[in-house]
Every structure is written in C-alpha cells, then in structure tokens.
Amino acid sequence: MGTIGLFLSGAVLFLNGLMLLGKADGKSVAYFNLFVGAIQTVSPFYLAVVSDQSNWELYNNASIFLFGLTYLYVGVTTIKDLNGSGLGYYSLWVSIAAIVYAAVSVIHFGDLSSALTWIMWAYLWFLFYLSMSRGKDIDEYIGKVAVVLSWVTLTIPSLLNLTGVAEETVALINYVISLGAIVYFCYLTFSWQRRKQYAS
C-alpha cells in the first residue's frame, strides 16, 4: 500500500479503535470510514488500469482494496445499523488473504518486517470476524488491538517514510515495534482471559 494510504489508514483504524472502546461516536467515525474507504477503492482501481498489468503490480494494488472495502463496509454497516454478520465473514476472508500476503512477503520478497505487519492485520480482521459473525463479546479487546496497530503498523511507518528516513532504518524500526506489539497482544490476551475467568 502507498505511503499516503498507510497514513490515512492509520487515522481510520485509530478512530475505529476508539469507537469500539466507547470513546468516539460511532456514526461520526463511520463517515470518516466512508471518506477514506472511497479514496482507497478509487485510487487502486486507477493504479491498476494505468499499470503494466503485471501480476505483482496487480497484487500490490489489490492489497489496497482490502482496506478500502473494509472501511466502506464498516461505514455503511454502522450508519445504516445493519447486522454485522456479513462484515464479519468478509473480515474472515480478508484475514485469510492477509496470511497469503504475509507468506509471499517472506517467500518471494524476503521481507520479514512486512510479513509481521500482515500477520497482525490478519489477527485484527479475524477478531472482527469473531465479534460480528460469532457473537464474541470482545469489542473492548479489539479496540485496544486496533489502537495499537493504528500506530505500530500504519501511522509510525508512514510518517518515517514521509520524512525521508532510509528504507533499511524503517524496516528495522518496523521489525522492533512489531515484535513489541506482539508481546503486548500476548499479555493483553492473557489478562483478558484471566479477567473473564474471574468474572464467571
């Protein structure tokens, strides 16, 4: 995904996380989802049309659609107060696609940093599936994960790229903060499970 797309996705995911935590109004956040979602469906379509149509060009552009369509789906579902099961199953599909992107990052591109990022995105989409299609009461947990990922996988890397930091340095920073985020998610999961056990 392009750097500007990463930057805007960071804002959307941050707001969505705050919405799930009950700190931001759902409908106001939903309209921002629609705005960014529209950008991230129109732009990859244009890039795909003017590209050389090679498989890797189309592969890279397709990844932007995963985010753009998610934001549009979230926006419409929230504004229209629709049943979220369809969005949940779409999120499951995207989480599987994200695992493929992670595997390709390692196998074809030798990029472990990007692979870790895709794995974390796959985890977040899978959480949306559990919440919306399986009825799991984990919105607060998802909100915390989303807020962290909005900075670790999107906002910080895009700001580093936009300010001209060397790609090797950006990759190293991404690797370190990604591992830190994974450790935090393990702690968060353990704490969440213990709290649920005590509550029951």
mmCIF file with all atom_site columns, C-alpha atoms in Angstrom:
data_model
loop_
_atom_site.group_PDB
_atom_site.id
_atom_site.type_symbol
_atom_site.label_atom_id
_atom_site.label_alt_id
_atom_site.label_comp_id
_atom_site.label_asym_id
_atom_site.label_entity_id
_atom_site.label_seq_id
_atom_site.pdbx_PDB_ins_code
_atom_site.Cartn_x
_atom_site.Cartn_y
_atom_site.Cartn_z
_atom_site.occupancy
_atom_site.B_iso_or_equiv
_atom_site.pdbx_formal_charge
_atom_site.auth_seq_id
_atom_site.auth_comp_id
_atom_site.auth_asym_id
_atom_site.auth_atom_id
_atom_site.pdbx_PDB_model_num
ATOM 1   C CA . MET A 1 1   ? 0.000   0.000   0.000   1.00 0.00 ? 1   MET A CA 1
ATOM 2   C CA . GLY A 1 2   ? 1.246   3.520   -0.780  1.00 0.00 ? 2   GLY A CA 1
ATOM 3   C CA . THR A 1 3   ? 2.623   5.687   1.994   1.00 0.00 ? 3   THR A CA 1
ATOM 4   C CA . ILE A 1 4   ? -0.285  8.146   1.917   1.00 0.00 ? 4   ILE A CA 1
ATOM 5   C CA . GLY A 1 5   ? -2.726  5.229   2.011   1.00 0.00 ? 5   GLY A CA 1
ATOM 6   C CA . LEU A 1 6   ? -0.934  3.858   5.077   1.00 0.00 ? 6   LEU A CA 1
ATOM 7   C CA . PHE A 1 7   ? -1.134  7.268   6.720   1.00 0.00 ? 7   PHE A CA 1
ATOM 8   C CA . LEU A 1 8   ? -4.885  7.616   6.150   1.00 0.00 ? 8   LEU A CA 1
ATOM 9   C CA . SER A 1 9   ? -5.491  4.004   7.218   1.00 0.00 ? 9   SER A CA 1
ATOM 10  C CA . GLY A 1 10  ? -3.733  4.785   10.481  1.00 0.00 ? 10  GLY A CA 1
ATOM 11  C CA . ALA A 1 11  ? -6.243  7.552   11.167  1.00 0.00 ? 11  ALA A CA 1
ATOM 12  C CA . VAL A 1 12  ? -9.229  5.333   10.337  1.00 0.00 ? 12  VAL A CA 1
ATOM 13  C CA . LEU A 1 13  ? -8.029  2.418   12.444  1.00 0.00 ? 13  LEU A CA 1
ATOM 14  C CA . PHE A 1 14  ? -7.251  4.738   15.369  1.00 0.00 ? 14  PHE A CA 1
ATOM 15  C CA . LEU A 1 15  ? -10.777 6.172   15.275  1.00 0.00 ? 15  LEU A CA 1
ATOM 16  C CA . ASN A 1 16  ? -12.346 2.737   14.853  1.00 0.00 ? 16  ASN A CA 1
ATOM 17  C CA . GLY A 1 17  ? -10.441 1.531   17.902  1.00 0.00 ? 17  GLY A CA 1
ATOM 18  C CA . LEU A 1 18  ? -11.654 4.495   19.944  1.00 0.00 ? 18  LEU A CA 1
ATOM 19  C CA . MET A 1 19  ? -15.196 3.816   18.724  1.00 0.00 ? 19  MET A CA 1
ATOM 20  C CA . LEU A 1 20  ? -15.009 0.230   19.974  1.00 0.00 ? 20  LEU A CA 1
ATOM 21  C CA . LEU A 1 21  ? -13.682 1.498   23.303  1.00 0.00 ? 21  LEU A CA 1
ATOM 22  C CA . GLY A 1 22  ? -16.681 3.804   23.597  1.00 0.00 ? 22  GLY A CA 1
ATOM 23  C CA . LYS A 1 23  ? -14.610 6.978   23.312  1.00 0.00 ? 23  LYS A CA 1
ATOM 24  C CA . ALA A 1 24  ? -15.803 8.172   19.880  1.00 0.00 ? 24  ALA A CA 1
ATOM 25  C CA . ASP A 1 25  ? -19.272 8.438   18.371  1.00 0.00 ? 25  ASP A CA 1
ATOM 26  C CA . GLY A 1 26  ? -19.951 5.554   16.016  1.00 0.00 ? 26  GLY A CA 1
ATOM 27  C CA . LYS A 1 27  ? -21.728 7.434   13.237  1.00 0.00 ? 27  LYS A CA 1
ATOM 28  C CA . SER A 1 28  ? -19.217 10.271  13.090  1.00 0.00 ? 28  SER A CA 1
ATOM 29  C CA . VAL A 1 29  ? -16.405 7.720   12.807  1.00 0.00 ? 29  VAL A CA 1
ATOM 30  C CA . ALA A 1 30  ? -18.419 5.812   10.198  1.00 0.00 ? 30  ALA A CA 1
ATOM 31  C CA . TYR A 1 31  ? -18.482 8.835   7.869   1.00 0.00 ? 31  TYR A CA 1
ATOM 32  C CA . PHE A 1 32  ? -14.689 9.084   8.071   1.00 0.00 ? 32  PHE A CA 1
ATOM 33  C CA . ASN A 1 33  ? -14.559 5.382   7.157   1.00 0.00 ? 33  ASN A CA 1
ATOM 34  C CA . LEU A 1 34  ? -16.611 6.167   4.052   1.00 0.00 ? 34  LEU A CA 1
ATOM 35  C CA . PHE A 1 35  ? -14.359 9.069   3.095   1.00 0.00 ? 35  PHE A CA 1
ATOM 36  C CA . VAL A 1 36  ? -11.101 7.122   3.337   1.00 0.00 ? 36  VAL A CA 1
ATOM 37  C CA . GLY A 1 37  ? -12.707 3.953   2.003   1.00 0.00 ? 37  GLY A CA 1
ATOM 38  C CA . ALA A 1 38  ? -13.757 5.806   -1.157  1.00 0.00 ? 38  ALA A CA 1
ATOM 39  C CA . ILE A 1 39  ? -10.210 7.080   -1.676  1.00 0.00 ? 39  ILE A CA 1
ATOM 40  C CA . GLN A 1 40  ? -8.787  3.611   -1.196  1.00 0.00 ? 40  GLN A CA 1
ATOM 41  C CA . THR A 1 41  ? -11.106 1.998   -3.704  1.00 0.00 ? 41  THR A CA 1
ATOM 42  C CA . VAL A 1 42  ? -10.869 4.650   -6.420  1.00 0.00 ? 42  VAL A CA 1
ATOM 43  C CA . SER A 1 43  ? -7.080  5.038   -6.244  1.00 0.00 ? 43  SER A CA 1
ATOM 44  C CA . PRO A 1 44  ? -6.145  1.326   -6.592  1.00 0.00 ? 44  PRO A CA 1
ATOM 45  C CA . PHE A 1 45  ? -8.658  0.968   -9.423  1.00 0.00 ? 45  PHE A CA 1
ATOM 46  C CA . TYR A 1 46  ? -6.962  3.829   -11.259 1.00 0.00 ? 46  TYR A CA 1
ATOM 47  C CA . LEU A 1 47  ? -3.485  2.476   -10.493 1.00 0.00 ? 47  LEU A CA 1
ATOM 48  C CA . ALA A 1 48  ? -4.493  -0.960  -11.761 1.00 0.00 ? 48  ALA A CA 1
ATOM 49  C CA . VAL A 1 49  ? -5.857  0.487   -15.020 1.00 0.00 ? 49  VAL A CA 1
ATOM 50  C CA . VAL A 1 50  ? -2.714  2.530   -15.786 1.00 0.00 ? 50  VAL A CA 1
ATOM 51  C CA . SER A 1 51  ? -0.266  -0.149  -14.594 1.00 0.00 ? 51  SER A CA 1
ATOM 52  C CA . ASP A 1 52  ? 1.664   -2.510  -16.860 1.00 0.00 ? 52  ASP A CA 1
ATOM 53  C CA . GLN A 1 53  ? -0.795  -5.238  -15.796 1.00 0.00 ? 53  GLN A CA 1
ATOM 54  C CA . SER A 1 54  ? 1.998   -7.429  -14.435 1.00 0.00 ? 54  SER A CA 1
ATOM 55  C CA . ASN A 1 55  ? 0.943   -9.826  -11.713 1.00 0.00 ? 55  ASN A CA 1
ATOM 56  C CA . TRP A 1 56  ? 2.962   -8.077  -8.998  1.00 0.00 ? 56  TRP A CA 1
ATOM 57  C CA . GLU A 1 57  ? 1.565   -4.642  -9.896  1.00 0.00 ? 57  GLU A CA 1
ATOM 58  C CA . LEU A 1 58  ? -1.962  -6.024  -9.644  1.00 0.00 ? 58  LEU A CA 1
ATOM 59  C CA . TYR A 1 59  ? -1.030  -7.903  -6.470  1.00 0.00 ? 59  TYR A CA 1
ATOM 60  C CA . ASN A 1 60  ? 0.139   -4.694  -4.773  1.00 0.00 ? 60  ASN A CA 1
ATOM 61  C CA . ASN A 1 61  ? -2.916  -2.724  -5.888  1.00 0.00 ? 61  ASN A CA 1
ATOM 62  C CA . ALA A 1 62  ? -5.253  -5.488  -4.722  1.00 0.00 ? 62  ALA A CA 1
ATOM 63  C CA . SER A 1 63  ? -3.979  -5.082  -1.160  1.00 0.00 ? 63  SER A CA 1
ATOM 64  C CA . ILE A 1 64  ? -5.312  -1.512  -1.079  1.00 0.00 ? 64  ILE A CA 1
ATOM 65  C CA . PHE A 1 65  ? -8.798  -2.764  -1.952  1.00 0.00 ? 65  PHE A CA 1
ATOM 66  C CA . LEU A 1 66  ? -8.747  -4.997  1.144   1.00 0.00 ? 66  LEU A CA 1
ATOM 67  C CA . PHE A 1 67  ? -8.568  -1.894  3.319   1.00 0.00 ? 67  PHE A CA 1
ATOM 68  C CA . GLY A 1 68  ? -10.770 0.382   1.228   1.00 0.00 ? 68  GLY A CA 1
ATOM 69  C CA . LEU A 1 69  ? -13.652 -2.072  1.036   1.00 0.00 ? 69  LEU A CA 1
ATOM 70  C CA . THR A 1 70  ? -13.352 -2.813  4.756   1.00 0.00 ? 70  THR A CA 1
ATOM 71  C CA . TYR A 1 71  ? -13.724 0.883   5.576   1.00 0.00 ? 71  TYR A CA 1
ATOM 72  C CA . LEU A 1 72  ? -16.691 1.281   3.234   1.00 0.00 ? 72  LEU A CA 1
ATOM 73  C CA . TYR A 1 73  ? -18.360 -1.810  4.704   1.00 0.00 ? 73  TYR A CA 1
ATOM 74  C CA . VAL A 1 74  ? -17.783 -0.591  8.277   1.00 0.00 ? 74  VAL A CA 1
ATOM 75  C CA . GLY A 1 75  ? -19.117 2.858   7.403   1.00 0.00 ? 75  GLY A CA 1
ATOM 76  C CA . VAL A 1 76  ? -22.319 1.637   5.743   1.00 0.00 ? 76  VAL A CA 1
ATOM 77  C CA . THR A 1 77  ? -22.953 -1.050  8.383   1.00 0.00 ? 77  THR A CA 1
ATOM 78  C CA . THR A 1 78  ? -22.624 1.484   11.202  1.00 0.00 ? 78  THR A CA 1
ATOM 79  C CA . ILE A 1 79  ? -24.616 4.305   9.617   1.00 0.00 ? 79  ILE A CA 1
ATOM 80  C CA . LYS A 1 80  ? -27.460 2.026   8.498   1.00 0.00 ? 80  LYS A CA 1
ATOM 81  C CA . ASP A 1 81  ? -27.312 -0.005  11.734  1.00 0.00 ? 81  ASP A CA 1
ATOM 82  C CA . LEU A 1 82  ? -27.090 -3.240  9.747   1.00 0.00 ? 82  LEU A CA 1
ATOM 83  C CA . ASN A 1 83  ? -26.479 -6.713  11.084  1.00 0.00 ? 83  ASN A CA 1
ATOM 84  C CA . GLY A 1 84  ? -22.692 -7.083  11.146  1.00 0.00 ? 84  GLY A CA 1
ATOM 85  C CA . SER A 1 85  ? -22.503 -10.780 10.288  1.00 0.00 ? 85  SER A CA 1
ATOM 86  C CA . GLY A 1 86  ? -21.756 -10.075 6.621   1.00 0.00 ? 86  GLY A CA 1
ATOM 87  C CA . LEU A 1 87  ? -18.937 -7.723  7.575   1.00 0.00 ? 87  LEU A CA 1
ATOM 88  C CA . GLY A 1 88  ? -17.644 -10.370 9.946   1.00 0.00 ? 88  GLY A CA 1
ATOM 89  C CA . TYR A 1 89  ? -17.468 -13.048 7.263   1.00 0.00 ? 89  TYR A CA 1
ATOM 90  C CA . TYR A 1 90  ? -15.854 -10.580 4.876   1.00 0.00 ? 90  TYR A CA 1
ATOM 91  C CA . SER A 1 91  ? -13.274 -9.926  7.602   1.00 0.00 ? 91  SER A CA 1
ATOM 92  C CA . LEU A 1 92  ? -12.610 -13.660 7.830   1.00 0.00 ? 92  LEU A CA 1
ATOM 93  C CA . TRP A 1 93  ? -11.997 -13.771 4.077   1.00 0.00 ? 93  TRP A CA 1
ATOM 94  C CA . VAL A 1 94  ? -9.640  -10.794 4.289   1.00 0.00 ? 94  VAL A CA 1
ATOM 95  C CA . SER A 1 95  ? -7.757  -12.334 7.239   1.00 0.00 ? 95  SER A CA 1
ATOM 96  C CA . ILE A 1 96  ? -7.063  -15.426 5.116   1.00 0.00 ? 96  ILE A CA 1
ATOM 97  C CA . ALA A 1 97  ? -5.903  -13.229 2.225   1.00 0.00 ? 97  ALA A CA 1
ATOM 98  C CA . ALA A 1 98  ? -3.647  -11.329 4.649   1.00 0.00 ? 98  ALA A CA 1
ATOM 99  C CA . ILE A 1 99  ? -1.958  -14.576 5.681   1.00 0.00 ? 99  ILE A CA 1
ATOM 100 C CA . VAL A 1 100 ? -1.192  -15.211 1.996   1.00 0.00 ? 100 VAL A CA 1
ATOM 101 C CA . TYR A 1 101 ? 0.306   -11.716 1.737   1.00 0.00 ? 101 TYR A CA 1
ATOM 102 C CA . ALA A 1 102 ? 2.416   -12.459 4.806   1.00 0.00 ? 102 ALA A CA 1
ATOM 103 C CA . ALA A 1 103 ? 3.684   -15.709 3.291   1.00 0.00 ? 103 ALA A CA 1
ATOM 104 C CA . VAL A 1 104 ? 4.508   -14.026 -0.027  1.00 0.00 ? 104 VAL A CA 1
ATOM 105 C CA . SER A 1 105 ? 6.357   -11.252 1.844   1.00 0.00 ? 105 SER A CA 1
ATOM 106 C CA . VAL A 1 106 ? 8.722   -13.864 3.259   1.00 0.00 ? 106 VAL A CA 1
ATOM 107 C CA . ILE A 1 107 ? 8.925   -16.399 0.435   1.00 0.00 ? 107 ILE A CA 1
ATOM 108 C CA . HIS A 1 108 ? 9.061   -14.076 -2.573  1.00 0.00 ? 108 HIS A CA 1
ATOM 109 C CA . PHE A 1 109 ? 10.313  -10.763 -1.200  1.00 0.00 ? 109 PHE A CA 1
ATOM 110 C CA . GLY A 1 110 ? 12.309  -11.932 1.827   1.00 0.00 ? 110 GLY A CA 1
ATOM 111 C CA . ASP A 1 111 ? 10.680  -9.181  3.885   1.00 0.00 ? 111 ASP A CA 1
ATOM 112 C CA . LEU A 1 112 ? 10.058  -10.399 7.434   1.00 0.00 ? 112 LEU A CA 1
ATOM 113 C CA . SER A 1 113 ? 9.041   -6.933  8.625   1.00 0.00 ? 113 SER A CA 1
ATOM 114 C CA . SER A 1 114 ? 6.149   -6.737  6.155   1.00 0.00 ? 114 SER A CA 1
ATOM 115 C CA . ALA A 1 115 ? 5.189   -10.319 6.964   1.00 0.00 ? 115 ALA A CA 1
ATOM 116 C CA . LEU A 1 116 ? 4.821   -9.465  10.652  1.00 0.00 ? 116 LEU A CA 1
ATOM 117 C CA . THR A 1 117 ? 2.669   -6.493  9.726   1.00 0.00 ? 117 THR A CA 1
ATOM 118 C CA . TRP A 1 118 ? 0.382   -8.625  7.561   1.00 0.00 ? 118 TRP A CA 1
ATOM 119 C CA . ILE A 1 119 ? 0.101   -11.233 10.316  1.00 0.00 ? 119 ILE A CA 1
ATOM 120 C CA . MET A 1 120 ? -1.024  -8.572  12.783  1.00 0.00 ? 120 MET A CA 1
ATOM 121 C CA . TRP A 1 121 ? -3.565  -7.228  10.300  1.00 0.00 ? 121 TRP A CA 1
ATOM 122 C CA . ALA A 1 122 ? -4.822  -10.773 9.736   1.00 0.00 ? 122 ALA A CA 1
ATOM 123 C CA . TYR A 1 123 ? -5.234  -11.128 13.502  1.00 0.00 ? 123 TYR A CA 1
ATOM 124 C CA . LEU A 1 124 ? -7.273  -7.918  13.709  1.00 0.00 ? 124 LEU A CA 1
ATOM 125 C CA . TRP A 1 125 ? -9.565  -8.910  10.842  1.00 0.00 ? 125 TRP A CA 1
ATOM 126 C CA . PHE A 1 126 ? -10.051 -12.330 12.452  1.00 0.00 ? 126 PHE A CA 1
ATOM 127 C CA . LEU A 1 127 ? -11.069 -10.616 15.688  1.00 0.00 ? 127 LEU A CA 1
ATOM 128 C CA . PHE A 1 128 ? -13.726 -8.684  13.768  1.00 0.00 ? 128 PHE A CA 1
ATOM 129 C CA . TYR A 1 129 ? -14.998 -11.999 12.438  1.00 0.00 ? 129 TYR A CA 1
ATOM 130 C CA . LEU A 1 130 ? -15.218 -13.438 15.956  1.00 0.00 ? 130 LEU A CA 1
ATOM 131 C CA . SER A 1 131 ? -17.095 -10.381 17.190  1.00 0.00 ? 131 SER A CA 1
ATOM 132 C CA . MET A 1 132 ? -19.523 -9.823  14.321  1.00 0.00 ? 132 MET A CA 1
ATOM 133 C CA . SER A 1 133 ? -20.169 -13.316 12.982  1.00 0.00 ? 133 SER A CA 1
ATOM 134 C CA . ARG A 1 134 ? -19.559 -15.477 16.041  1.00 0.00 ? 134 ARG A CA 1
ATOM 135 C CA . GLY A 1 135 ? -21.048 -13.142 18.635  1.00 0.00 ? 135 GLY A CA 1
ATOM 136 C CA . LYS A 1 136 ? -17.982 -12.951 20.873  1.00 0.00 ? 136 LYS A CA 1
ATOM 137 C CA . ASP A 1 137 ? -18.088 -10.107 23.402  1.00 0.00 ? 137 ASP A CA 1
ATOM 138 C CA . ILE A 1 138 ? -14.607 -8.774  22.683  1.00 0.00 ? 138 ILE A CA 1
ATOM 139 C CA . ASP A 1 139 ? -15.189 -5.240  21.397  1.00 0.00 ? 139 ASP A CA 1
ATOM 140 C CA . GLU A 1 140 ? -13.080 -3.669  24.148  1.00 0.00 ? 140 GLU A CA 1
ATOM 141 C CA . TYR A 1 141 ? -10.241 -6.087  23.412  1.00 0.00 ? 141 TYR A CA 1
ATOM 142 C CA . ILE A 1 142 ? -10.490 -5.376  19.663  1.00 0.00 ? 142 ILE A CA 1
ATOM 143 C CA . GLY A 1 143 ? -10.478 -1.648  20.361  1.00 0.00 ? 143 GLY A CA 1
ATOM 144 C CA . LYS A 1 144 ? -7.178  -1.877  22.217  1.00 0.00 ? 144 LYS A CA 1
ATOM 145 C CA . VAL A 1 145 ? -5.622  -4.012  19.484  1.00 0.00 ? 145 VAL A CA 1
ATOM 146 C CA . ALA A 1 146 ? -6.854  -1.617  16.795  1.00 0.00 ? 146 ALA A CA 1
ATOM 147 C CA . VAL A 1 147 ? -5.458  1.474   18.525  1.00 0.00 ? 147 VAL A CA 1
ATOM 148 C CA . VAL A 1 148 ? -2.035  -0.134  18.924  1.00 0.00 ? 148 VAL A CA 1
ATOM 149 C CA . LEU A 1 149 ? -1.961  -1.383  15.325  1.00 0.00 ? 149 LEU A CA 1
ATOM 150 C CA . SER A 1 150 ? -3.041  2.024   14.031  1.00 0.00 ? 150 SER A CA 1
ATOM 151 C CA . TRP A 1 151 ? 0.278   3.402   15.277  1.00 0.00 ? 151 TRP A CA 1
ATOM 152 C CA . VAL A 1 152 ? 2.597   0.402   15.001  1.00 0.00 ? 152 VAL A CA 1
ATOM 153 C CA . THR A 1 153 ? 1.689   -0.826  11.515  1.00 0.00 ? 153 THR A CA 1
ATOM 154 C CA . LEU A 1 154 ? 0.375   2.318   9.825   1.00 0.00 ? 154 LEU A CA 1
ATOM 155 C CA . THR A 1 155 ? 0.991   5.764   11.332  1.00 0.00 ? 155 THR A CA 1
ATOM 156 C CA . ILE A 1 156 ? 4.592   5.387   12.501  1.00 0.00 ? 156 ILE A CA 1
ATOM 157 C CA . PRO A 1 157 ? 5.905   3.593   9.362   1.00 0.00 ? 157 PRO A CA 1
ATOM 158 C CA . SER A 1 158 ? 4.165   6.069   7.048   1.00 0.00 ? 158 SER A CA 1
ATOM 159 C CA . LEU A 1 159 ? 5.488   9.091   8.960   1.00 0.00 ? 159 LEU A CA 1
ATOM 160 C CA . LEU A 1 160 ? 9.011   7.663   8.811   1.00 0.00 ? 160 LEU A CA 1
ATOM 161 C CA . ASN A 1 161 ? 8.695   7.183   5.053   1.00 0.00 ? 161 ASN A CA 1
ATOM 162 C CA . LEU A 1 162 ? 7.166   10.621  4.507   1.00 0.00 ? 162 LEU A CA 1
ATOM 163 C CA . THR A 1 163 ? 10.017  12.288  6.409   1.00 0.00 ? 163 THR A CA 1
ATOM 164 C CA . GLY A 1 164 ? 12.627  10.560  4.263   1.00 0.00 ? 164 GLY A CA 1
ATOM 165 C CA . VAL A 1 165 ? 14.036  8.020   6.703   1.00 0.00 ? 165 VAL A CA 1
ATOM 166 C CA . ALA A 1 166 ? 16.079  5.354   4.912   1.00 0.00 ? 166 ALA A CA 1
ATOM 167 C CA . GLU A 1 167 ? 14.141  2.225   3.948   1.00 0.00 ? 167 GLU A CA 1
ATOM 168 C CA . GLU A 1 168 ? 16.550  -0.026  5.857   1.00 0.00 ? 168 GLU A CA 1
ATOM 169 C CA . THR A 1 169 ? 16.024  2.015   9.018   1.00 0.00 ? 169 THR A CA 1
ATOM 170 C CA . VAL A 1 170 ? 12.249  1.996   8.579   1.00 0.00 ? 170 VAL A CA 1
ATOM 171 C CA . ALA A 1 171 ? 12.299  -1.787  8.146   1.00 0.00 ? 171 ALA A CA 1
ATOM 172 C CA . LEU A 1 172 ? 14.372  -2.213  11.315  1.00 0.00 ? 172 LEU A CA 1
ATOM 173 C CA . ILE A 1 173 ? 12.083  0.049   13.334  1.00 0.00 ? 173 ILE A CA 1
ATOM 174 C CA . ASN A 1 174 ? 9.037   -1.785  11.961  1.00 0.00 ? 174 ASN A CA 1
ATOM 175 C CA . TYR A 1 175 ? 10.541  -5.099  12.985  1.00 0.00 ? 175 TYR A CA 1
ATOM 176 C CA . VAL A 1 176 ? 11.271  -3.947  16.545  1.00 0.00 ? 176 VAL A CA 1
ATOM 177 C CA . ILE A 1 177 ? 7.915   -2.267  17.211  1.00 0.00 ? 177 ILE A CA 1
ATOM 178 C CA . SER A 1 178 ? 6.045   -5.168  15.587  1.00 0.00 ? 178 SER A CA 1
ATOM 179 C CA . LEU A 1 179 ? 7.683   -7.633  17.956  1.00 0.00 ? 179 LEU A CA 1
ATOM 180 C CA . GLY A 1 180 ? 6.859   -5.307  20.848  1.00 0.00 ? 180 GLY A CA 1
ATOM 181 C CA . ALA A 1 181 ? 3.225   -5.165  19.740  1.00 0.00 ? 181 ALA A CA 1
ATOM 182 C CA . ILE A 1 182 ? 3.024   -8.953  19.514  1.00 0.00 ? 182 ILE A CA 1
ATOM 183 C CA . VAL A 1 183 ? 4.373   -9.266  23.064  1.00 0.00 ? 183 VAL A CA 1
ATOM 184 C CA . TYR A 1 184 ? 1.775   -6.727  24.224  1.00 0.00 ? 184 TYR A CA 1
ATOM 185 C CA . PHE A 1 185 ? -1.038  -8.632  22.500  1.00 0.00 ? 185 PHE A CA 1
ATOM 186 C CA . CYS A 1 186 ? 0.063   -11.832 24.233  1.00 0.00 ? 186 CYS A CA 1
ATOM 187 C CA . TYR A 1 187 ? -0.074  -10.022 27.583  1.00 0.00 ? 187 TYR A CA 1
ATOM 188 C CA . LEU A 1 188 ? -3.433  -8.441  26.706  1.00 0.00 ? 188 LEU A CA 1
ATOM 189 C CA . THR A 1 189 ? -4.891  -11.816 25.731  1.00 0.00 ? 189 THR A CA 1
ATOM 190 C CA . PHE A 1 190 ? -3.652  -13.463 28.922  1.00 0.00 ? 190 PHE A CA 1
ATOM 191 C CA . SER A 1 191 ? -5.043  -10.627 31.073  1.00 0.00 ? 191 SER A CA 1
ATOM 192 C CA . TRP A 1 192 ? -8.367  -10.701 29.212  1.00 0.00 ? 192 TRP A CA 1
ATOM 193 C CA . GLN A 1 193 ? -8.777  -14.439 29.695  1.00 0.00 ? 193 GLN A CA 1
ATOM 194 C CA . ARG A 1 194 ? -7.965  -14.208 33.407  1.00 0.00 ? 194 ARG A CA 1
ATOM 195 C CA . ARG A 1 195 ? -10.490 -11.381 33.846  1.00 0.00 ? 195 ARG A CA 1
ATOM 196 C CA . LYS A 1 196 ? -13.172 -13.453 32.075  1.00 0.00 ? 196 LYS A CA 1
ATOM 197 C CA . GLN A 1 197 ? -12.421 -16.432 34.338  1.00 0.00 ? 197 GLN A CA 1
ATOM 198 C CA . TYR A 1 198 ? -12.750 -14.339 37.473  1.00 0.00 ? 198 TYR A CA 1
ATOM 199 C CA . ALA A 1 199 ? -15.972 -12.763 36.168  1.00 0.00 ? 199 ALA A CA 1
ATOM 200 C CA . SER A 1 200 ? -17.518 -16.184 35.627  1.00 0.00 ? 200 SER A CA 1
#
